[in-house]
Tab-separated table of C-alpha atoms in Angstrom:
chain	number	residue	atom	x	y	z
A	65	UNK	CA	-36.376	31.956	8.483
A	66	UNK	CA	-36.319	28.086	8.643
A	67	UNK	CA	-35.282	27.094	4.870
A	68	UNK	CA	-36.666	23.863	5.140
A	69	UNK	CA	-40.455	26.047	5.523
A	70	UNK	CA	-39.211	27.711	2.576
A	71	UNK	CA	-38.338	24.493	0.938
A	72	UNK	CA	-41.578	23.249	1.360
A	73	UNK	CA	-43.168	26.573	-0.138
A	74	UNK	CA	-41.075	25.930	-3.341
A	75	UNK	CA	-41.870	22.073	-3.874
A	76	UNK	CA	-45.680	22.690	-3.306
A	77	UNK	CA	-45.319	25.723	-5.451
A	78	UNK	CA	-44.576	23.414	-8.138
A	79	UNK	CA	-46.253	20.318	-7.432
A	80	UNK	CA	-49.481	22.165	-6.135
A	81	UNK	CA	-50.138	18.973	-4.270
A	82	UNK	CA	-49.226	18.284	-0.157
A	83	UNK	CA	-48.974	14.468	-0.717
A	84	UNK	CA	-46.363	14.979	-3.446
A	85	UNK	CA	-44.216	17.171	-1.751
A	86	UNK	CA	-44.792	15.515	1.147
A	87	UNK	CA	-43.170	12.323	-0.880
A	88	UNK	CA	-40.513	14.449	-2.596
A	89	UNK	CA	-39.153	15.764	0.456
A	90	UNK	CA	-39.182	12.305	2.401
A	91	UNK	CA	-42.103	13.700	4.953
A	92	UNK	CA	-45.642	13.887	5.621
A	93	UNK	CA	-48.297	16.093	4.393
A	94	UNK	CA	-48.980	17.033	7.855
A	95	UNK	CA	-45.830	18.115	8.534
A	96	UNK	CA	-45.703	19.676	4.791
A	97	UNK	CA	-49.096	21.762	5.932
A	98	UNK	CA	-47.838	22.656	9.453
A	99	UNK	CA	-44.663	24.266	7.627
A	100	UNK	CA	-46.528	26.158	5.162
A	101	UNK	CA	-48.913	27.487	7.664
A	102	UNK	CA	-46.110	28.528	9.910
A	103	UNK	CA	-44.644	30.220	7.038
A	104	UNK	CA	-47.539	32.080	5.852
A	105	UNK	CA	-47.483	33.418	9.610
A	106	UNK	CA	-43.966	34.907	9.512
A	107	UNK	CA	-44.697	36.648	6.631
A	108	UNK	CA	-48.201	37.776	7.348
A	109	UNK	CA	-49.505	36.667	4.061
A	110	UNK	CA	-51.721	33.771	2.657
A	111	UNK	CA	-49.241	31.995	-0.067
A	112	UNK	CA	-51.671	29.416	-1.013
A	113	UNK	CA	-55.696	29.251	-2.082
A	114	UNK	CA	-57.077	25.964	-1.139
A	115	UNK	CA	-60.864	26.269	-2.807
A	116	UNK	CA	-62.562	23.165	-3.816
A	117	UNK	CA	-59.755	20.776	-2.740
A	118	UNK	CA	-57.277	22.695	-5.277
A	119	UNK	CA	-54.082	24.366	-4.434
A	120	UNK	CA	-53.264	27.251	-6.214
A	121	UNK	CA	-50.578	29.813	-5.738
A	122	UNK	CA	-51.966	33.331	-4.483
A	123	UNK	CA	-50.684	36.728	-6.273
A	124	UNK	CA	-47.689	37.021	-3.424
A	125	UNK	CA	-47.348	33.518	-3.631
A	126	UNK	CA	-45.955	33.976	-7.189
A	127	UNK	CA	-44.460	37.360	-6.600
A	128	UNK	CA	-42.179	35.920	-4.175
A	129	UNK	CA	-41.517	32.283	-5.313
A	130	UNK	CA	-38.249	33.608	-7.519
A	131	UNK	CA	-36.480	34.843	-4.243
A	132	UNK	CA	-37.812	31.934	-2.198
A	133	UNK	CA	-35.942	29.832	-4.962
A	134	UNK	CA	-32.769	31.502	-4.678
A	135	UNK	CA	-32.994	31.180	-0.976
A	136	UNK	CA	-33.265	27.470	-1.264
A	137	UNK	CA	-30.429	27.373	-3.729
A	138	UNK	CA	-28.436	29.316	-1.873
A	139	UNK	CA	-29.105	27.154	1.322
A	140	UNK	CA	-28.018	24.023	-0.628
A	141	UNK	CA	-24.892	25.437	-2.070
A	142	UNK	CA	-23.855	26.588	1.798
A	143	UNK	CA	-24.696	23.249	2.803
A	144	UNK	CA	-22.466	21.746	0.164
A	145	UNK	CA	-19.843	24.067	0.515
A	146	UNK	CA	-19.583	23.274	4.470
A	147	UNK	CA	-19.354	19.221	3.529
A	148	UNK	CA	-16.764	19.699	1.219
A	149	UNK	CA	-14.749	21.577	3.412
A	150	UNK	CA	-15.421	18.916	6.561
A	151	UNK	CA	-14.617	15.992	4.147
A	152	UNK	CA	-11.482	18.021	3.256
A	153	UNK	CA	-10.429	18.773	6.933
A	154	UNK	CA	-11.172	15.034	7.904
A	155	UNK	CA	-8.666	14.074	5.348
A	156	UNK	CA	-5.868	16.506	6.181
A	157	UNK	CA	-3.013	15.210	8.233
A	158	UNK	CA	-0.606	17.671	9.852
A	159	UNK	CA	2.091	16.040	11.421
A	160	UNK	CA	4.955	18.140	13.384
A	161	UNK	CA	8.219	16.585	14.281
A	162	UNK	CA	12.054	16.667	15.593
A	163	UNK	CA	14.299	18.173	12.886
A	164	UNK	CA	16.636	14.770	13.116
A	165	UNK	CA	13.279	12.556	12.288
A	166	UNK	CA	15.301	10.890	8.967
A	167	UNK	CA	17.256	9.377	10.556
A	168	UNK	CA	14.622	6.922	12.283
A	169	UNK	CA	12.325	4.570	11.521
A	170	UNK	CA	9.205	7.143	11.866
A	171	UNK	CA	10.245	9.030	8.580
A	172	UNK	CA	9.698	5.961	6.373
A	173	UNK	CA	6.709	5.064	8.164
A	174	UNK	CA	5.606	8.681	7.214
A	175	UNK	CA	6.269	8.281	3.659
A	176	UNK	CA	4.823	4.715	3.151
A	177	UNK	CA	1.834	6.090	4.544
A	178	UNK	CA	1.745	8.859	2.386
A	179	UNK	CA	2.052	6.263	-0.685
A	180	UNK	CA	-0.523	4.025	0.828
A	181	UNK	CA	-3.239	6.775	1.142
A	182	UNK	CA	-2.986	9.555	-1.711
A	183	UNK	CA	-6.503	10.491	-0.501
A	184	UNK	CA	-4.857	12.038	2.349
A	185	UNK	CA	-3.392	15.460	2.215
A	186	UNK	CA	-0.349	15.639	4.221
A	187	UNK	CA	1.179	18.540	5.694
A	188	UNK	CA	4.648	17.876	7.534
A	189	UNK	CA	7.039	20.473	9.467
A	190	UNK	CA	9.772	20.640	11.687
A	191	UNK	CA	10.091	22.127	15.020
A	192	UNK	CA	11.977	21.865	18.245
A	193	UNK	CA	10.843	19.293	21.045
A	194	UNK	CA	10.116	22.024	23.431
A	195	UNK	CA	7.276	23.672	20.517
A	196	UNK	CA	5.656	20.194	19.473
A	197	UNK	CA	3.282	19.494	22.221
A	198	UNK	CA	2.080	22.859	22.160
A	199	UNK	CA	1.194	22.398	18.556
A	200	UNK	CA	-0.737	19.306	19.582
A	201	UNK	CA	-2.637	21.269	22.630
A	202	UNK	CA	-3.412	24.106	20.116
A	203	UNK	CA	-4.585	21.716	17.356
A	204	UNK	CA	-2.209	23.238	15.155
A	205	UNK	CA	-1.113	19.446	14.827
A	206	UNK	CA	-3.073	16.064	14.355
A	207	UNK	CA	0.077	14.032	15.700
A	208	UNK	CA	3.725	15.006	16.730
A	209	UNK	CA	6.924	12.866	16.536
A	210	UNK	CA	9.142	14.176	19.639
A	211	UNK	CA	11.756	12.537	21.652
A	212	UNK	CA	11.079	11.363	25.379
A	213	UNK	CA	13.274	10.764	27.975
A	214	UNK	CA	10.796	9.009	30.127
A	215	UNK	CA	7.649	7.174	29.626
A	216	UNK	CA	6.051	8.155	32.773
A	217	UNK	CA	2.042	8.498	32.787
A	218	UNK	CA	0.952	11.008	30.234
A	219	UNK	CA	-2.111	12.859	28.696
A	220	UNK	CA	-1.358	11.867	25.426
A	221	UNK	CA	-1.571	8.748	23.254
A	222	UNK	CA	1.908	7.679	22.553
A	223	UNK	CA	2.882	5.033	20.030
A	224	UNK	CA	6.915	4.703	20.842
A	225	UNK	CA	9.129	3.617	17.594
A	226	UNK	CA	12.288	2.746	18.722
A	227	UNK	CA	14.963	4.066	21.201
A	228	UNK	CA	18.285	5.547	21.414
A	229	UNK	CA	21.228	6.819	23.297
A	230	UNK	CA	24.090	9.298	23.890
A	231	UNK	CA	27.252	9.161	21.859
A	232	UNK	CA	30.079	10.973	21.860
A	233	UNK	CA	31.310	12.452	18.386
A	234	UNK	CA	34.573	13.208	17.709
A	235	UNK	CA	37.469	12.658	15.248
A	236	UNK	CA	38.735	9.235	14.082
A	237	UNK	CA	42.275	10.769	14.868
A	238	UNK	CA	41.661	11.463	18.628
A	239	UNK	CA	42.814	8.883	21.171
A	240	UNK	CA	39.889	9.074	22.686
A	241	UNK	CA	38.125	7.392	19.452
A	242	UNK	CA	39.713	4.225	20.637
A	243	UNK	CA	38.047	3.655	23.463
A	244	UNK	CA	34.833	1.380	23.569
A	245	UNK	CA	32.938	3.778	25.921
A	246	UNK	CA	33.919	7.595	27.287
A	247	UNK	CA	32.502	8.961	30.387
A	248	UNK	CA	31.680	12.564	30.847
A	249	UNK	CA	35.069	12.495	33.395
A	250	UNK	CA	37.110	11.709	30.482
A	251	UNK	CA	35.814	14.405	28.191
A	252	UNK	CA	36.867	16.850	30.648
A	253	UNK	CA	39.616	19.606	29.182
A	254	UNK	CA	37.960	18.783	25.807
A	255	UNK	CA	36.358	21.869	23.691
A	256	UNK	CA	32.697	21.043	23.297
A	257	UNK	CA	30.021	21.901	20.602
A	258	UNK	CA	26.851	21.350	21.119
A	259	UNK	CA	23.227	21.416	20.397
A	260	UNK	CA	21.789	24.659	22.492
A	261	UNK	CA	19.004	25.376	24.757
A	262	UNK	CA	16.086	25.192	22.133
A	263	UNK	CA	16.526	21.456	21.603
A	264	UNK	CA	15.761	18.937	23.422
A	265	UNK	CA	19.487	17.596	24.131
A	266	UNK	CA	21.205	20.877	25.673
A	267	UNK	CA	19.790	20.211	29.116
A	268	UNK	CA	20.273	16.240	29.550
A	269	UNK	CA	24.120	16.772	28.029
A	270	UNK	CA	24.875	19.628	30.644
A	271	UNK	CA	23.082	17.382	33.522
A	272	UNK	CA	25.305	14.381	32.711
A	273	UNK	CA	28.207	16.734	32.969
A	274	UNK	CA	27.409	18.174	36.033
A	275	UNK	CA	26.629	14.891	37.901
A	276	UNK	CA	30.584	13.748	37.103
A	277	UNK	CA	31.481	17.086	38.169
A	278	UNK	CA	32.935	18.435	34.830
A	279	UNK	CA	31.937	21.553	33.943
A	280	UNK	CA	32.012	21.509	29.655
A	281	UNK	CA	34.227	24.130	27.842
A	282	UNK	CA	31.274	25.010	25.244
A	283	UNK	CA	33.038	26.640	22.286
A	284	UNK	CA	29.782	26.580	20.557
A	285	UNK	CA	26.060	26.169	20.716
A	286	UNK	CA	23.749	26.177	17.885
A	287	UNK	CA	21.192	24.062	16.116
A	288	UNK	CA	22.384	22.498	13.011
A	289	UNK	CA	23.943	19.159	13.282
A	290	UNK	CA	25.846	19.490	9.810
A	291	UNK	CA	27.596	22.495	11.190
A	292	UNK	CA	28.585	21.209	14.001
A	293	UNK	CA	29.765	17.519	12.367
A	294	UNK	CA	31.747	20.050	9.780
A	295	UNK	CA	33.696	21.492	12.825
A	296	UNK	CA	34.311	18.232	14.326
A	297	UNK	CA	35.979	16.818	11.113
A	298	UNK	CA	38.218	19.707	11.221
A	299	UNK	CA	39.105	18.954	14.893
A	300	UNK	CA	37.696	21.866	16.695
A	301	UNK	CA	36.030	19.679	19.286
A	302	UNK	CA	33.758	17.023	19.891
A	303	UNK	CA	29.940	16.776	20.766
A	304	UNK	CA	27.526	14.592	22.545
A	305	UNK	CA	24.536	13.765	20.771
A	306	UNK	CA	22.356	10.868	20.366
A	307	UNK	CA	23.413	8.050	18.345
A	308	UNK	CA	20.903	7.134	15.616
A	309	UNK	CA	20.180	11.039	14.784
A	310	UNK	CA	23.477	11.267	12.897
A	311	UNK	CA	24.524	10.769	9.769
A	312	UNK	CA	28.149	10.657	9.038
A	313	UNK	CA	28.193	9.371	5.309
A	314	UNK	CA	29.780	12.160	3.956
A	315	UNK	CA	32.057	12.871	7.216
A	316	UNK	CA	34.217	9.601	7.140
A	317	UNK	CA	36.888	11.422	9.689
A	318	UNK	CA	34.351	11.176	12.432
A	319	UNK	CA	33.142	8.477	14.855
A	320	UNK	CA	30.810	7.741	17.736
A	321	UNK	CA	32.000	6.313	21.013
A	322	UNK	CA	28.984	5.006	23.256
A	323	UNK	CA	28.488	7.783	26.537
A	324	UNK	CA	28.442	5.793	29.998
A	325	UNK	CA	26.476	5.507	32.002
A	326	UNK	CA	24.228	5.211	29.120
A	327	UNK	CA	21.059	7.241	29.011
A	328	UNK	CA	17.913	6.113	26.823
A	329	UNK	CA	15.370	8.305	25.194
A	330	UNK	CA	12.217	7.143	23.041
A	331	UNK	CA	11.441	8.477	19.851
A	332	UNK	CA	7.385	8.297	19.881
A	333	UNK	CA	4.507	9.637	17.844
A	334	UNK	CA	2.194	11.387	20.296
A	335	UNK	CA	-1.877	12.693	19.746
A	336	UNK	CA	-4.509	14.305	22.013
A	337	UNK	CA	-7.037	11.592	23.363
A	338	UNK	CA	-9.790	13.984	22.893
A	339	UNK	CA	-9.680	15.313	19.197
A	340	UNK	CA	-9.080	12.989	15.996
A	341	UNK	CA	-9.620	13.327	12.505
A	342	UNK	CA	-10.209	10.534	10.078
A	343	UNK	CA	-7.004	11.237	8.613
A	344	UNK	CA	-5.370	11.027	12.155
A	345	UNK	CA	-7.147	7.764	12.848
A	346	UNK	CA	-5.793	6.277	9.780
A	347	UNK	CA	-2.201	7.021	10.272
A	348	UNK	CA	-2.416	5.957	13.838
A	349	UNK	CA	-3.844	2.496	12.684
A	350	UNK	CA	-1.324	2.456	9.930
A	351	UNK	CA	1.768	2.611	12.519
A	352	UNK	CA	0.003	0.365	14.704
A	353	UNK	CA	-0.468	-2.144	12.375
A	354	UNK	CA	3.483	-1.404	11.404
A	355	UNK	CA	4.064	-2.551	15.032
A	356	UNK	CA	1.959	-5.937	14.831
A	357	UNK	CA	4.227	-6.675	11.097
């Protein structure tokens, strides 16, 4: 049943004047009259008597008025609830990111945006590179931050924040640590401690090793950078990671040496070109403005 017709009935029952009801509902007298007639036809009863240009409720009109008022009230509550939900959803920003984001400028940008826009409800979570685009495609995130090894044409909007490159992570006490750069061939015979297949770094490292004709002696694969750094500091082997993804503050016995030939990765924010929320647009504009500054 059309709520607008019931609303017209309730208002007319108050004013008993078509002109006043039309004004109160921002409508026309003809429209109000049609709504009342249509409602009467649908219910099969007369709701108003119209004698001598006087409008009055019929007995059945009086009988159903309380229910009609409740219907209008519930419809208004429903509309208000939907509106509140839409406003809240539109000001919710979900960002999913690779675990090492804290080592990159993007982390500071998210923090700065959060401080500048307290009205936006921020939801932030980590995920491995392989799951981030799925999160974006499924609508589970508004924006993702990940590592790209190519800037080829993409179906996503991209904002590249910075670049990074591979480096060998090893004890300062190692003779290899004194060299200005290292190749995979230089690492032949060393014990490798690597981030595993669930990360975006394992396969590129293996590709570089195979291209150099090296079969790495892998003694550990895992997801925790801190655990690998702890093992390196204890002389258990070396690793190949992205230079800027590391925080060596608590690992004074560890250093990094650039890996040659260099392979660059790009750290970027991505979002779908099809579905934008207000919060997502605010964040995207904030990041773009940071590039200008």
